[in-house]
Coordinates of C-alpha atoms and ligand atoms in Angstrom, one line a residue:
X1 CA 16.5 -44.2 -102.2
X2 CA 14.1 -46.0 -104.6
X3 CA 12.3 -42.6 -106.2
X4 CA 12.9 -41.5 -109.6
X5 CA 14.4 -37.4 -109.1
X6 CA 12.9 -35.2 -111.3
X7 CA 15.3 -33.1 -113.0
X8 CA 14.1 -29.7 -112.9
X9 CA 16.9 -27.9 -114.4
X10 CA 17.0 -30.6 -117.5
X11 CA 13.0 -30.1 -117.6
X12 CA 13.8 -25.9 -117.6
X13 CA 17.0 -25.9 -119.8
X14 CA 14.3 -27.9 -122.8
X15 CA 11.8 -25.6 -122.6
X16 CA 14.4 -22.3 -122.8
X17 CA 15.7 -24.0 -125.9
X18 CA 11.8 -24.1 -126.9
X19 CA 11.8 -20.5 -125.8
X20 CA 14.7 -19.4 -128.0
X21 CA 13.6 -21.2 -130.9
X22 CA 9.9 -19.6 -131.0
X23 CA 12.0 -16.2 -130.7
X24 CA 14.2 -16.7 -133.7
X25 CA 11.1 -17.4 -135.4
X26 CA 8.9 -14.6 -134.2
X27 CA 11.6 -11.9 -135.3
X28 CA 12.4 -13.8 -138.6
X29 CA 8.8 -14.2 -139.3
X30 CA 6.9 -11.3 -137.7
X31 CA 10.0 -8.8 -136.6
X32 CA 8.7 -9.6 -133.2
X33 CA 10.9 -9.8 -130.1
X34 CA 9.8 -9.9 -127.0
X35 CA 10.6 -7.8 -124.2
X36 CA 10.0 -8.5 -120.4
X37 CA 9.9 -5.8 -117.9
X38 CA 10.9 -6.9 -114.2
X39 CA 10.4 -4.0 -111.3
X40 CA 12.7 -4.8 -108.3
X41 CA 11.6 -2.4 -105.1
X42 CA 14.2 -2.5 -102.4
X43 CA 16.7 -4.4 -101.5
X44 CA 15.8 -8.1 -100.5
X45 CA 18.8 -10.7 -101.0
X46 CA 16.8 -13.8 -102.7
X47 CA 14.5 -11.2 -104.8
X48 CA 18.0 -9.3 -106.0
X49 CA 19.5 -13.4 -107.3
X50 CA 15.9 -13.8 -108.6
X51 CA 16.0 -10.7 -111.2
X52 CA 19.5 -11.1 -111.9
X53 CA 18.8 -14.7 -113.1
X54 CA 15.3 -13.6 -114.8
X55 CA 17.2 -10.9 -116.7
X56 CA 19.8 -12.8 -117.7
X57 CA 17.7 -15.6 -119.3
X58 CA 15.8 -13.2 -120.7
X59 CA 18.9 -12.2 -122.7
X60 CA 19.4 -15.9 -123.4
X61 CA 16.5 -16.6 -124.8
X62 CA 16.9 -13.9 -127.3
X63 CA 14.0 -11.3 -126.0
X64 CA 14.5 -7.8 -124.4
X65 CA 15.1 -7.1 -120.9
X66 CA 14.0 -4.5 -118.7
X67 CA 15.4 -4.1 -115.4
X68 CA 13.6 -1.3 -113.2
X69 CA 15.4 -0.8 -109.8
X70 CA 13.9 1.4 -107.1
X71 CA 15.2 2.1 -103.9
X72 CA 12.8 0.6 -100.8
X73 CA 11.1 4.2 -100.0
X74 CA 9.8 4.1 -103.2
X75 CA 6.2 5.6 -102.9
X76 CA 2.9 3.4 -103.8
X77 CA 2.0 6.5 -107.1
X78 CA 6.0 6.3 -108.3
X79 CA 5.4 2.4 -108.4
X80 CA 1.7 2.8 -110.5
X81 CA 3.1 5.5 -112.8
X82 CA 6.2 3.2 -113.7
X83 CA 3.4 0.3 -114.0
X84 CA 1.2 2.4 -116.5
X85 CA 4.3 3.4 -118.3
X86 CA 5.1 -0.3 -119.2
X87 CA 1.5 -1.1 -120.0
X88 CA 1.6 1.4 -122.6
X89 CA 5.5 0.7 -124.1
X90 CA 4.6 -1.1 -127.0
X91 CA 8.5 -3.2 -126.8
X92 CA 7.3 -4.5 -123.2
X93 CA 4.7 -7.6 -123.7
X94 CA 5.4 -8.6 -120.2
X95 CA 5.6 -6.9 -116.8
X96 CA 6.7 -8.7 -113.5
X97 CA 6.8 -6.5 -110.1
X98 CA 8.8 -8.9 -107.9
X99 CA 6.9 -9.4 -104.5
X100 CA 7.1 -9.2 -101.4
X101 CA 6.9 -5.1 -102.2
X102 CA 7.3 -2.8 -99.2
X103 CA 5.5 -3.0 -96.3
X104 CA 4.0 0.8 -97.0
X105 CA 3.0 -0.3 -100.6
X106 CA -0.4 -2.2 -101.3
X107 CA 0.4 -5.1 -103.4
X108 CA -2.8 -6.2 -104.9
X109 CA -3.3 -2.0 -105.9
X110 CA -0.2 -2.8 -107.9
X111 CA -1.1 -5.9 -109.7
X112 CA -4.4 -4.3 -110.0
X113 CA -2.5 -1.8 -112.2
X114 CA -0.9 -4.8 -114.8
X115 CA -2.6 -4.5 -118.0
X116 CA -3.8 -8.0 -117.7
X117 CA -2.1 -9.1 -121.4
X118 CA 1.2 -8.3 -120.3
X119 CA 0.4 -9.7 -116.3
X120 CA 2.9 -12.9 -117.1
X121 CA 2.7 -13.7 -113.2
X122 CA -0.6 -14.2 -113.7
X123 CA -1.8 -12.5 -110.3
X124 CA -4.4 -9.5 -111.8
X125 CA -8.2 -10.8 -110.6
X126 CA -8.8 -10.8 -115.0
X127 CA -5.8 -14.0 -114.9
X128 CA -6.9 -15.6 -111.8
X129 CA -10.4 -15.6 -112.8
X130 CA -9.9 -16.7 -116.2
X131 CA -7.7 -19.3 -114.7
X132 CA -10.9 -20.7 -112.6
X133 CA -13.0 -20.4 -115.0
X134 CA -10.8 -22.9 -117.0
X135 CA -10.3 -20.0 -119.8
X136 CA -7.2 -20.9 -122.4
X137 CA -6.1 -17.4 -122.4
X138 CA -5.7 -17.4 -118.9
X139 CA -2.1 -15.9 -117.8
X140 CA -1.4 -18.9 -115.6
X141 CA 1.6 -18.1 -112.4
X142 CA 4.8 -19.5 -113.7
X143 CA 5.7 -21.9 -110.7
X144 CA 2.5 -23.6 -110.4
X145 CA 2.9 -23.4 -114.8
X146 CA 6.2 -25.4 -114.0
X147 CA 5.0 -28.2 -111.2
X148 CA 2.5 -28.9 -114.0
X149 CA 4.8 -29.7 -116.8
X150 CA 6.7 -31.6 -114.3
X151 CA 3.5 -33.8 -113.1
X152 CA 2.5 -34.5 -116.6
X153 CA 6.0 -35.7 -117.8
X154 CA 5.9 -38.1 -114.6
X155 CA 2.3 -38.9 -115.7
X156 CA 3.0 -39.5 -119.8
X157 CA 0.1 -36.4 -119.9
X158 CA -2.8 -37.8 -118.0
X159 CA -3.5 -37.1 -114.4
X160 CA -7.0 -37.5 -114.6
X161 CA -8.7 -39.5 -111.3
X162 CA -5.5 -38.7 -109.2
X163 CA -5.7 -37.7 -105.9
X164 CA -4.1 -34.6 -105.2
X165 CA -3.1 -32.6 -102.3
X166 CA -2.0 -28.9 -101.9
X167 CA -0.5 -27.8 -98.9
X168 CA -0.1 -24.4 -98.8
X169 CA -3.3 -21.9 -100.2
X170 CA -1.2 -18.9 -101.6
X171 CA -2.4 -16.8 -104.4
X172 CA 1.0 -17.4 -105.8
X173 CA 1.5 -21.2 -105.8
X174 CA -1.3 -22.9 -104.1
X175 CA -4.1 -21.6 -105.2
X176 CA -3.8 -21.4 -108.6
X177 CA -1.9 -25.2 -108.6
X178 CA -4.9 -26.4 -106.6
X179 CA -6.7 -25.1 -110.0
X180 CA -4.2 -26.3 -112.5
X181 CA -5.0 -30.0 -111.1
X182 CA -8.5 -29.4 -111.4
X183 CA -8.6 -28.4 -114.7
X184 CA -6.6 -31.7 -115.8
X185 CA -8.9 -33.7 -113.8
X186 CA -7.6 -34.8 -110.8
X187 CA -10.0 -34.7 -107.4
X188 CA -7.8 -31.9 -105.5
X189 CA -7.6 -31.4 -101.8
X190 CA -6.5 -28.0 -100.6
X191 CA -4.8 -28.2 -97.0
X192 CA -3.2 -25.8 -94.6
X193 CA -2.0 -24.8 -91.2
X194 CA -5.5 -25.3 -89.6
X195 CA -6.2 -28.7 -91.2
X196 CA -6.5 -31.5 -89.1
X197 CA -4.6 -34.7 -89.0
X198 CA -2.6 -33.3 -92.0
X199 CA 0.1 -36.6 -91.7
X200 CA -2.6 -39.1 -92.3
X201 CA -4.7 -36.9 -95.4
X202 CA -1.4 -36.5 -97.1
X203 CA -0.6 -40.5 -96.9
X204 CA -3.9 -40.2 -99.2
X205 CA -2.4 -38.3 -102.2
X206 CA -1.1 -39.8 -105.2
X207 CA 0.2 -36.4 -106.1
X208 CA 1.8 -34.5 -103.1
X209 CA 2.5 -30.9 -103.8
X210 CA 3.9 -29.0 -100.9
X211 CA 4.1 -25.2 -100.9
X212 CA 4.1 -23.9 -97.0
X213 CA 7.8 -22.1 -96.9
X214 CA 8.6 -24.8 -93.5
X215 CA 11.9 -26.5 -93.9
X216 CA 11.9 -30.3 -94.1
X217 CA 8.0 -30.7 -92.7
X218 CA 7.0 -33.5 -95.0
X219 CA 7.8 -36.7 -93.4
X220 CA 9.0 -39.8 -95.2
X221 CA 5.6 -41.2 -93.1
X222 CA 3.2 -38.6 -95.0
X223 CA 4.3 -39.9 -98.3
X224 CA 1.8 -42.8 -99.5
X225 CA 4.1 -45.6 -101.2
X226 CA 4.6 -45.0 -104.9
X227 CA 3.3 -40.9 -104.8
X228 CA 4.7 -38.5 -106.9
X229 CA 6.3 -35.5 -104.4
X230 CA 6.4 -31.9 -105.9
X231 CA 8.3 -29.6 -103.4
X232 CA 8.2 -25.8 -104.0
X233 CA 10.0 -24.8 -100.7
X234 CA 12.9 -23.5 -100.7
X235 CA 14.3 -22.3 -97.2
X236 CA 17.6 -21.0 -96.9
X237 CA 18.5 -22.8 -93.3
X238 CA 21.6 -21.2 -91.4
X239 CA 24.0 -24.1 -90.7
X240 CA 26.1 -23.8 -87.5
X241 CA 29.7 -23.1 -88.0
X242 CA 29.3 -22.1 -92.1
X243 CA 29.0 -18.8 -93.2
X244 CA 26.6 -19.8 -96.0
X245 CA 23.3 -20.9 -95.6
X246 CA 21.6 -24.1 -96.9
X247 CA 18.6 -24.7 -99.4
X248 CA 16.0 -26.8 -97.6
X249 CA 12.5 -27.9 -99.2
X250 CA 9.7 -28.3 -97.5
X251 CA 10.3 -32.1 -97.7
X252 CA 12.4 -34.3 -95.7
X253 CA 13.9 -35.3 -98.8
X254 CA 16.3 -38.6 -97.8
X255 CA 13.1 -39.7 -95.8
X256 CA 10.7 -39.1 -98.5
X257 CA 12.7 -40.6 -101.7
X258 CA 12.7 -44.0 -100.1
X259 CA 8.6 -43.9 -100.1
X260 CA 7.5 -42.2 -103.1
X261 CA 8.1 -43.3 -107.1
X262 CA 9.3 -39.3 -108.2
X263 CA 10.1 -36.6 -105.8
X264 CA 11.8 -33.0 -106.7
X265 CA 15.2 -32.1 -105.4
X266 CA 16.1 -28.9 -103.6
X267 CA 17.9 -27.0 -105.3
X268 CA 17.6 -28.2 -109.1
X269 CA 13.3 -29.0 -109.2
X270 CA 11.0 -26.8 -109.2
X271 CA 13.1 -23.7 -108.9
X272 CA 14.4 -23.7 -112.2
X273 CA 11.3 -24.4 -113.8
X274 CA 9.5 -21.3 -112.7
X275 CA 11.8 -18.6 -114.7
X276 CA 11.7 -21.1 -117.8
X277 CA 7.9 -20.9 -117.3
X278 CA 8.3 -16.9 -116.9
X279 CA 10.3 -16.7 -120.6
X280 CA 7.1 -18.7 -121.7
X281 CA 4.6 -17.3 -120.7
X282 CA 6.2 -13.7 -122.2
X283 CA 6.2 -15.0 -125.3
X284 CA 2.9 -16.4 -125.0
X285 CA 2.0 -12.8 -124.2
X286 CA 4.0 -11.2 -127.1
X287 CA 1.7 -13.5 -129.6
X288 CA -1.4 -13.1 -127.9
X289 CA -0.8 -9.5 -128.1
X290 CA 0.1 -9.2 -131.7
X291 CA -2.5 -11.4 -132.8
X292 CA 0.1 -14.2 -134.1
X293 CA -0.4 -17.9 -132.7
X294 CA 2.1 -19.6 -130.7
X295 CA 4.0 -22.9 -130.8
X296 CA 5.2 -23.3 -127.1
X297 CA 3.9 -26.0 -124.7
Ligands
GUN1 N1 8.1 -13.6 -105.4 C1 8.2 -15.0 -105.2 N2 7.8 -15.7 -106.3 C2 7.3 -14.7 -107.1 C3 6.7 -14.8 -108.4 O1 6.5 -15.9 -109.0 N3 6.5 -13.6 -109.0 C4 6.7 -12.4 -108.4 N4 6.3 -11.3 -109.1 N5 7.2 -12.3 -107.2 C5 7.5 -13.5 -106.6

């Protein structure tokens, strides 16, 4: 292995302590602490460790923690009245409804619904627009938020004239990293499951960002010599014999560490990152809300 491993959770456990210190100071300063609402519907395993970890932080970081849990029959109105609620709790400066929802639910009503200061996910149409419009105040989606801060540590801060390319075109992680790049200048390609000869245009990043929820897809081959590999899969693989299952990426990542200059590990990359960038953004929100200015990254 020649490639430098990005350390996610060292990258995430530096910008909590950022997190923690900017609370200290809002309460000492402005009595203002920041609370974070998280709505959990149902009963998915990885979405019940995900709020678990979120509120937990939360607490770390020194803000307020909300923890809404409602059972999977939850109806589509219950879900918007408990939405409209937190918009107007004036403790609550950021509200996250973990997805996938229910099949019976329409998510994007929901987002819809986020009072787009306190939309920390960044998902409401006001966020994502703002976003491609290259608008500061844009809410930006935490794990895209995270990749970022990665790339431009690997970078020392400038991507601009890199090639990069985005495999995957969620409104969650592709999209809006596809957007992210843009904005700091690199020329970005957006692929997918109906682009064509996929091995041969991802040889031709210099920044590789794969998102598609496919163990292990990325080759060693796709990865051009000296790239910098961002992987945000993470595929729990059931291993024959062993009750627990495995974390996969979507990179083959022995394969791909012997190509590329930086890659992120699964677990321990881009994972921990995302809920860092979640405590971030909240505060973010908190300020922007109260009208005080911010000193977080
Ligand atoms: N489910 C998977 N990732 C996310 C995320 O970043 N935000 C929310 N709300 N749900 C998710």
């Amino acid at each position: 292995m020649n490639a430098r491993v990005i350390d996610g959770k060292a990258t995430a456990q530096n910008l909590r302590e950022l997190v923690a210190a900017e609370v200290e100071r809002l309460v000492a300063q402005h009595n203002l602490q920041p609370g974070l609402a998280v709505v959990l519907v149902g009963e998915d395993p990885a979405s019940q460790v995900y709020v678990r970890n979120k509120g937990r932080q939360t607490l770390e970081a020194g803000m307020r923690s909300f923890e809404h849990k409602l059972p999977a029959n939850t109806s589509e109105v219950e879900i918007l009245d408990l939405v409209e609620q937190l918009n107007s709790d004036p403790l609550v400066h950021g509200i996250l409804v973990q997805l996938p929802l229910p099949d019976h639910v329409d998510e994007q009503r929901v987002i819809n619904a986020i009072d787009p200061a306190k939309d920390v996910d960044g998902f409401h149409p006001m966020n994502t627009g703002a976003l491609s419009n290259g608008d500061p105040r844009a809410m930006v989606p935490c794990t895209p938020l995270g990749c970022l801060m990665m790339l431009k540590d690997q970078f020392d801060g400038d991507l601009s004239g890199q090639h990069a390319v985005v495999v995957g075109r969620s409104n969650i992680v592709g999209k809006p990293m596809a957007q992210l790049l843009l904005q700091n200048h690199c020329t970005v390609t957006i692929a997918h499951s109906r682009t064509r000869d996929l091995p041969e245009l991802c040889r031709s990043a210099d920044i590789l960002v794969a998102a598609v929820g496919r163990p292990e897809m990325v080759r060693g081959d796709w990865v051009k010599p000296g790239a910098t590999v961002i992987d945000v899969g993470i595929n729990r693989v059931g291993v024959a014999g062993q009750d627990k299952a495995r974390l996969l990426g979507d990179v083959a990542f022995a394969e791909a560490a012997t190509v590329a200059a930086a890659i992120t590990p699964v677990p321990g990359g881009v994972g921990p990152m995302t809920i860092a960038c979640l405590l971030r953004n909240t505060v973010v929100a908190a300020c922007h809300q109260h009208n005080v200015s911010c000193q977080l990254p």
